[in-house]
Amino acid sequence: MTRTVTVAAIQTSYASEDIQANIDKTVALIREAAERGAQVILPSELFQGPYFCVSQEEKWFGTAHTWREHPAVVQLQPLAKELGVVIPVSIFEREGPHYFNSLVMIDADGSLMGVYRKSHIPDGPGYQEKYYFRPGDTGFKVWNTRFGRIGVGICWDQWYPETARAMTLQGAEILMYPTAIGTEPHDDTLDTAAPWRRAMQGHAVSNVVPVVGANRIGHEQVTDAGQTFYGHSFIADHRGDLVQSLNREEGVIVHTFDLDFLDRHRAAWGFFRDRRTDLYGALASGRPAS
């Protein structure tokens, strides 16, 4: 029997500081995606509230939780089980005195498969994440979910080809990136929507693997100037072609892939045949090479 997987990306706004309202909004869209046949459903980065990293304010540390007890994880865990779907959940994680931008993978039976902590942390106008987050200490992660092996990077990770290659070396059959990206406060003329997509489409081509990107949209008034997120969420196939996409509107996109075909086609390209196992093995594990 041919193995297939149906994936979805959610694109919506999260301007409110009401965590419960944002979770409820996400739940409704997850239900919509599941009704359309989606088995792995990706919300955007830090969907529990506005993207607070636009500025440095200590109050936001109060919104972090341990990953098993985060309100989004607690509420989406039974939903995943009810719908029989896999949900990668982006959260602001606290572990003791340490804070991370993290991703919890919930399998289709509601079990928590573990946590990935964002490896690459941006620091610049409008994206001051190093004030809030430590660089991740988990290495890159791939989860053997009910519907296939899923690798997930978080936002800034998507600009780094080694992230995608490391996850594919670990056997990822689909790559996913929840993000929060939009206007650049230091340059009103700079629009990164197209290169944002192209970078991930390149990962799809170079690794012969589908890629799903889920971004938020809308204007958020965390600072006086505010920030506008441009959406452009998409699903790309193994060639990097866009098979589903959104512009700057709210919505859900869904697409089905033949995993057996992709496995054979990836083998035929030979990208993972001739390589130095010492260097790439370290990359895949997240450990430095000796």
Coordinates of C-alpha atoms in Angstrom, one line a residue:
M1 CA 0.0 0.0 0.0
T2 CA 1.3 3.4 -0.9
R3 CA 2.2 5.7 2.0
T4 CA 0.8 9.2 1.8
V5 CA 0.6 12.1 4.1
T6 CA -1.7 15.1 4.0
V7 CA -0.2 18.3 5.5
A8 CA -1.7 21.7 6.3
A9 CA -0.4 25.2 7.2
I10 CA -2.4 27.7 9.2
Q11 CA -2.1 31.4 8.5
T12 CA -3.9 33.9 10.7
S13 CA -3.4 37.0 12.9
Y14 CA -2.6 37.0 16.6
A15 CA -2.6 40.6 17.7
S16 CA -4.4 40.1 21.0
E17 CA -2.6 39.5 24.3
D18 CA -5.5 37.2 25.3
I19 CA -3.7 33.8 25.3
Q20 CA -6.9 31.8 25.5
A21 CA -8.5 33.7 22.6
N22 CA -5.5 32.9 20.4
I23 CA -5.5 29.3 21.3
D24 CA -9.2 29.1 20.6
K25 CA -8.7 30.7 17.2
T26 CA -6.0 28.1 16.4
V27 CA -8.2 25.2 17.6
A28 CA -10.9 26.3 15.1
L29 CA -8.4 26.4 12.3
I30 CA -7.0 23.0 13.2
R31 CA -10.5 21.6 13.1
E32 CA -11.0 23.1 9.7
A33 CA -7.8 21.6 8.4
A34 CA -8.7 18.2 9.8
E35 CA -12.1 18.3 8.2
R36 CA -10.3 18.9 4.9
G37 CA -8.2 15.7 5.5
A38 CA -5.1 17.1 7.0
Q39 CA -3.1 14.7 9.1
V40 CA -0.1 17.0 10.1
I41 CA -1.2 20.5 10.9
L42 CA 1.3 23.4 11.4
P43 CA 0.3 26.6 13.2
S44 CA 2.7 29.6 13.1
E45 CA 5.4 30.6 15.5
L46 CA 4.5 31.6 19.1
F47 CA 0.8 31.7 18.1
Q48 CA -0.4 32.2 21.7
G49 CA 0.0 36.0 21.4
P50 CA 1.5 38.9 19.6
Y51 CA 5.2 38.6 18.5
F52 CA 6.6 40.3 21.6
C53 CA 10.3 40.1 20.5
V54 CA 9.9 43.3 18.5
S55 CA 11.1 45.1 21.7
Q56 CA 12.7 44.3 25.1
E57 CA 10.2 44.2 27.9
E58 CA 10.6 42.0 30.9
K59 CA 6.9 41.4 31.4
W60 CA 6.9 38.9 28.5
F61 CA 9.0 36.4 30.6
G62 CA 5.8 35.9 32.6
T63 CA 4.2 34.2 29.6
A64 CA 6.8 31.4 29.4
H65 CA 5.9 27.9 30.8
T66 CA 7.6 24.5 31.1
W67 CA 6.9 22.7 27.8
R68 CA 4.7 20.0 29.2
E69 CA 2.6 22.5 31.1
H70 CA 2.3 25.3 28.5
P71 CA -1.4 26.2 28.0
A72 CA -1.2 25.6 24.3
V73 CA 0.3 22.1 24.7
V74 CA -2.2 21.2 27.5
Q75 CA -5.1 22.2 25.3
L76 CA -3.9 20.9 21.9
Q77 CA -2.9 17.5 23.3
P78 CA -6.4 16.2 23.7
L79 CA -7.4 17.9 20.4
A80 CA -4.7 16.0 18.6
K81 CA -6.0 12.7 20.1
E82 CA -9.7 13.6 19.3
L83 CA -9.0 14.4 15.7
G84 CA -6.2 11.9 15.2
V85 CA -3.8 14.5 13.8
V86 CA -0.2 15.5 14.5
I87 CA 0.4 19.1 15.7
P88 CA 3.8 20.8 16.0
V89 CA 3.2 23.4 18.7
S90 CA 5.5 26.5 19.0
I91 CA 5.9 27.9 22.5
F92 CA 7.8 30.2 24.8
E93 CA 9.5 27.7 27.1
R94 CA 10.9 28.1 30.5
E95 CA 13.2 25.5 32.0
G96 CA 14.4 26.7 35.4
P97 CA 16.2 30.0 34.9
H98 CA 16.6 29.3 31.1
Y99 CA 14.2 30.5 28.4
F100 CA 13.8 29.0 24.9
N101 CA 11.8 29.4 21.7
S102 CA 10.6 25.9 21.4
L103 CA 8.5 23.4 19.5
V104 CA 6.6 20.5 21.1
M105 CA 5.6 17.7 18.8
I106 CA 2.2 16.1 19.6
D107 CA 1.5 12.8 17.9
A108 CA -1.9 11.7 16.6
D109 CA -2.7 9.8 19.8
G110 CA -2.1 12.9 21.9
S111 CA 1.3 11.8 23.2
L112 CA 4.0 14.4 23.7
M113 CA 7.0 13.2 21.6
G114 CA 9.5 15.7 22.9
V115 CA 10.8 19.3 22.5
Y116 CA 13.0 21.1 20.0
R117 CA 14.7 24.3 21.0
K118 CA 15.4 26.9 18.3
S119 CA 19.0 26.7 17.3
H120 CA 19.5 30.1 15.5
I121 CA 18.4 33.2 17.4
P122 CA 18.0 36.5 15.5
D123 CA 19.0 39.8 17.1
G124 CA 18.1 43.0 15.2
P125 CA 15.5 45.7 14.8
G126 CA 12.1 44.2 15.3
Y127 CA 13.4 40.7 16.0
Q128 CA 15.2 41.1 19.4
E129 CA 15.0 37.4 20.3
K130 CA 18.4 37.2 22.1
Y131 CA 17.0 39.2 24.9
Y132 CA 14.4 36.4 25.5
F133 CA 15.8 33.1 24.3
R134 CA 19.0 31.0 24.7
P135 CA 20.2 29.2 21.7
G136 CA 18.7 25.7 21.6
D137 CA 20.5 22.8 23.3
T138 CA 18.5 19.9 21.8
G139 CA 20.2 19.6 18.4
F140 CA 18.0 19.3 15.3
K141 CA 15.1 16.9 15.8
V142 CA 13.0 14.6 13.6
W143 CA 9.9 12.8 15.0
N144 CA 8.6 9.4 13.8
T145 CA 4.9 10.4 13.9
R146 CA 1.9 8.2 13.0
F147 CA 1.9 9.8 9.5
G148 CA 5.6 10.0 8.7
R149 CA 9.0 11.3 9.9
I150 CA 8.6 15.1 10.4
G151 CA 11.4 17.6 10.9
V152 CA 10.7 21.1 12.2
G153 CA 12.9 24.2 12.3
I154 CA 11.6 27.4 13.9
C155 CA 11.6 30.7 11.9
W156 CA 15.2 32.0 11.8
D157 CA 16.4 28.4 11.4
Q158 CA 14.9 28.5 7.9
W159 CA 17.6 30.7 6.6
Y160 CA 20.3 28.0 7.3
P161 CA 20.6 25.2 4.8
E162 CA 22.4 23.0 7.4
T163 CA 19.2 22.8 9.4
A164 CA 17.3 21.3 6.6
R165 CA 20.1 19.0 5.6
A166 CA 20.6 17.8 9.2
M167 CA 16.9 16.9 9.5
T168 CA 16.8 15.1 6.2
L169 CA 19.9 13.2 7.1
Q170 CA 18.0 12.0 10.1
G171 CA 15.3 10.7 7.8
A172 CA 12.8 13.5 7.7
E173 CA 10.2 13.0 5.0
I174 CA 8.6 16.4 5.4
L175 CA 10.2 19.7 6.7
M176 CA 8.1 22.3 8.5
Y177 CA 8.9 25.8 9.6
P178 CA 6.5 27.9 11.9
T179 CA 7.5 31.5 11.6
A180 CA 6.8 35.1 12.6
I181 CA 8.2 37.5 10.0
G182 CA 7.1 40.7 8.4
T183 CA 8.1 44.3 8.1
E184 CA 11.6 45.6 9.0
P185 CA 11.4 48.6 11.4
H186 CA 14.8 50.0 10.2
D187 CA 13.8 50.0 6.5
D188 CA 10.2 50.5 5.3
T189 CA 11.2 49.6 1.7
L190 CA 12.5 46.1 2.6
D191 CA 10.0 43.3 1.9
T192 CA 11.5 39.8 2.6
A193 CA 8.4 37.8 1.7
A194 CA 9.8 36.5 -1.6
P195 CA 13.3 35.6 -0.4
W196 CA 11.7 34.1 2.7
R197 CA 9.9 31.6 0.5
R198 CA 12.8 31.1 -1.9
A199 CA 15.1 30.1 0.9
M200 CA 12.8 27.2 1.9
Q201 CA 12.0 26.3 -1.6
G202 CA 15.7 25.8 -2.0
H203 CA 15.8 23.4 0.9
A204 CA 13.1 21.4 -0.8
V205 CA 15.1 21.1 -4.0
S206 CA 18.4 20.4 -2.3
N207 CA 17.0 17.7 -0.1
V208 CA 14.2 16.3 -2.4
V209 CA 11.7 16.8 0.4
P210 CA 8.4 18.8 0.7
V211 CA 8.6 21.9 2.8
V212 CA 5.7 23.6 4.7
G213 CA 6.0 27.2 6.0
A214 CA 3.3 28.8 8.3
N215 CA 3.6 32.5 9.0
R216 CA 1.3 34.9 10.8
I217 CA -0.4 38.0 9.2
G218 CA -1.7 41.4 10.3
H219 CA -0.6 44.5 12.2
E220 CA 0.5 44.1 15.8
Q221 CA 0.9 47.2 18.1
V222 CA 3.4 45.8 20.6
T223 CA 5.4 49.0 20.2
D224 CA 4.4 52.6 19.1
A225 CA 5.5 51.9 15.6
G226 CA 4.0 48.5 15.4
Q227 CA 4.9 45.7 13.0
T228 CA 3.0 44.1 10.1
F229 CA 3.4 40.4 9.3
Y230 CA 3.1 39.4 5.7
G231 CA 1.9 35.9 5.6
H232 CA 2.8 34.1 2.3
S233 CA 2.5 30.7 4.0
F234 CA 3.0 27.9 1.5
I235 CA 3.5 24.2 0.8
A236 CA 6.3 23.3 -1.7
D237 CA 6.9 19.9 -3.2
H238 CA 10.3 18.1 -3.6
R239 CA 11.1 20.2 -6.6
G240 CA 10.6 23.4 -4.7
D241 CA 7.4 24.2 -6.7
L242 CA 4.6 25.9 -4.7
V243 CA 1.7 23.5 -4.7
Q244 CA -0.4 25.5 -2.3
S245 CA 0.1 29.1 -1.1
L246 CA -1.5 32.1 0.5
N247 CA -0.8 35.8 0.2
R248 CA -1.8 38.2 3.0
E249 CA -5.1 36.6 3.9
E250 CA -6.2 34.3 6.7
G251 CA -6.7 30.7 5.7
V252 CA -5.7 27.1 5.7
I253 CA -3.8 25.3 2.9
V254 CA -3.7 21.5 2.5
H255 CA -1.8 19.1 0.2
T256 CA -1.2 15.4 0.0
F257 CA 2.2 13.8 -0.8
D258 CA 3.2 10.2 -1.8
L259 CA 6.0 9.3 0.6
D260 CA 7.0 6.1 -1.2
F261 CA 7.5 8.0 -4.4
L262 CA 9.5 10.7 -2.6
D263 CA 11.7 8.1 -0.9
R264 CA 12.6 6.5 -4.2
H265 CA 13.1 9.8 -6.0
R266 CA 15.4 11.1 -3.1
A267 CA 17.5 7.9 -3.4
A268 CA 17.8 8.4 -7.2
W269 CA 19.2 11.9 -6.8
G270 CA 22.0 10.5 -4.6
F271 CA 22.5 13.6 -2.5
F272 CA 22.9 11.4 0.6
R273 CA 25.2 8.8 -0.9
D274 CA 28.6 10.4 -1.3
R275 CA 29.2 12.4 1.8
R276 CA 31.7 12.5 4.7
T277 CA 30.0 10.6 7.5
D278 CA 32.2 12.3 10.2
L279 CA 31.1 15.8 9.3
Y280 CA 27.5 15.1 8.4
G281 CA 27.0 12.7 11.3
A282 CA 27.9 15.5 13.7
L283 CA 25.6 17.9 11.9
A284 CA 22.7 15.5 12.0
S285 CA 23.1 14.9 15.7
G286 CA 23.6 18.5 16.6
R287 CA 27.0 17.8 18.0
P288 CA 30.2 19.5 16.8
A289 CA 32.6 17.4 14.7
S290 CA 35.8 16.2 16.3

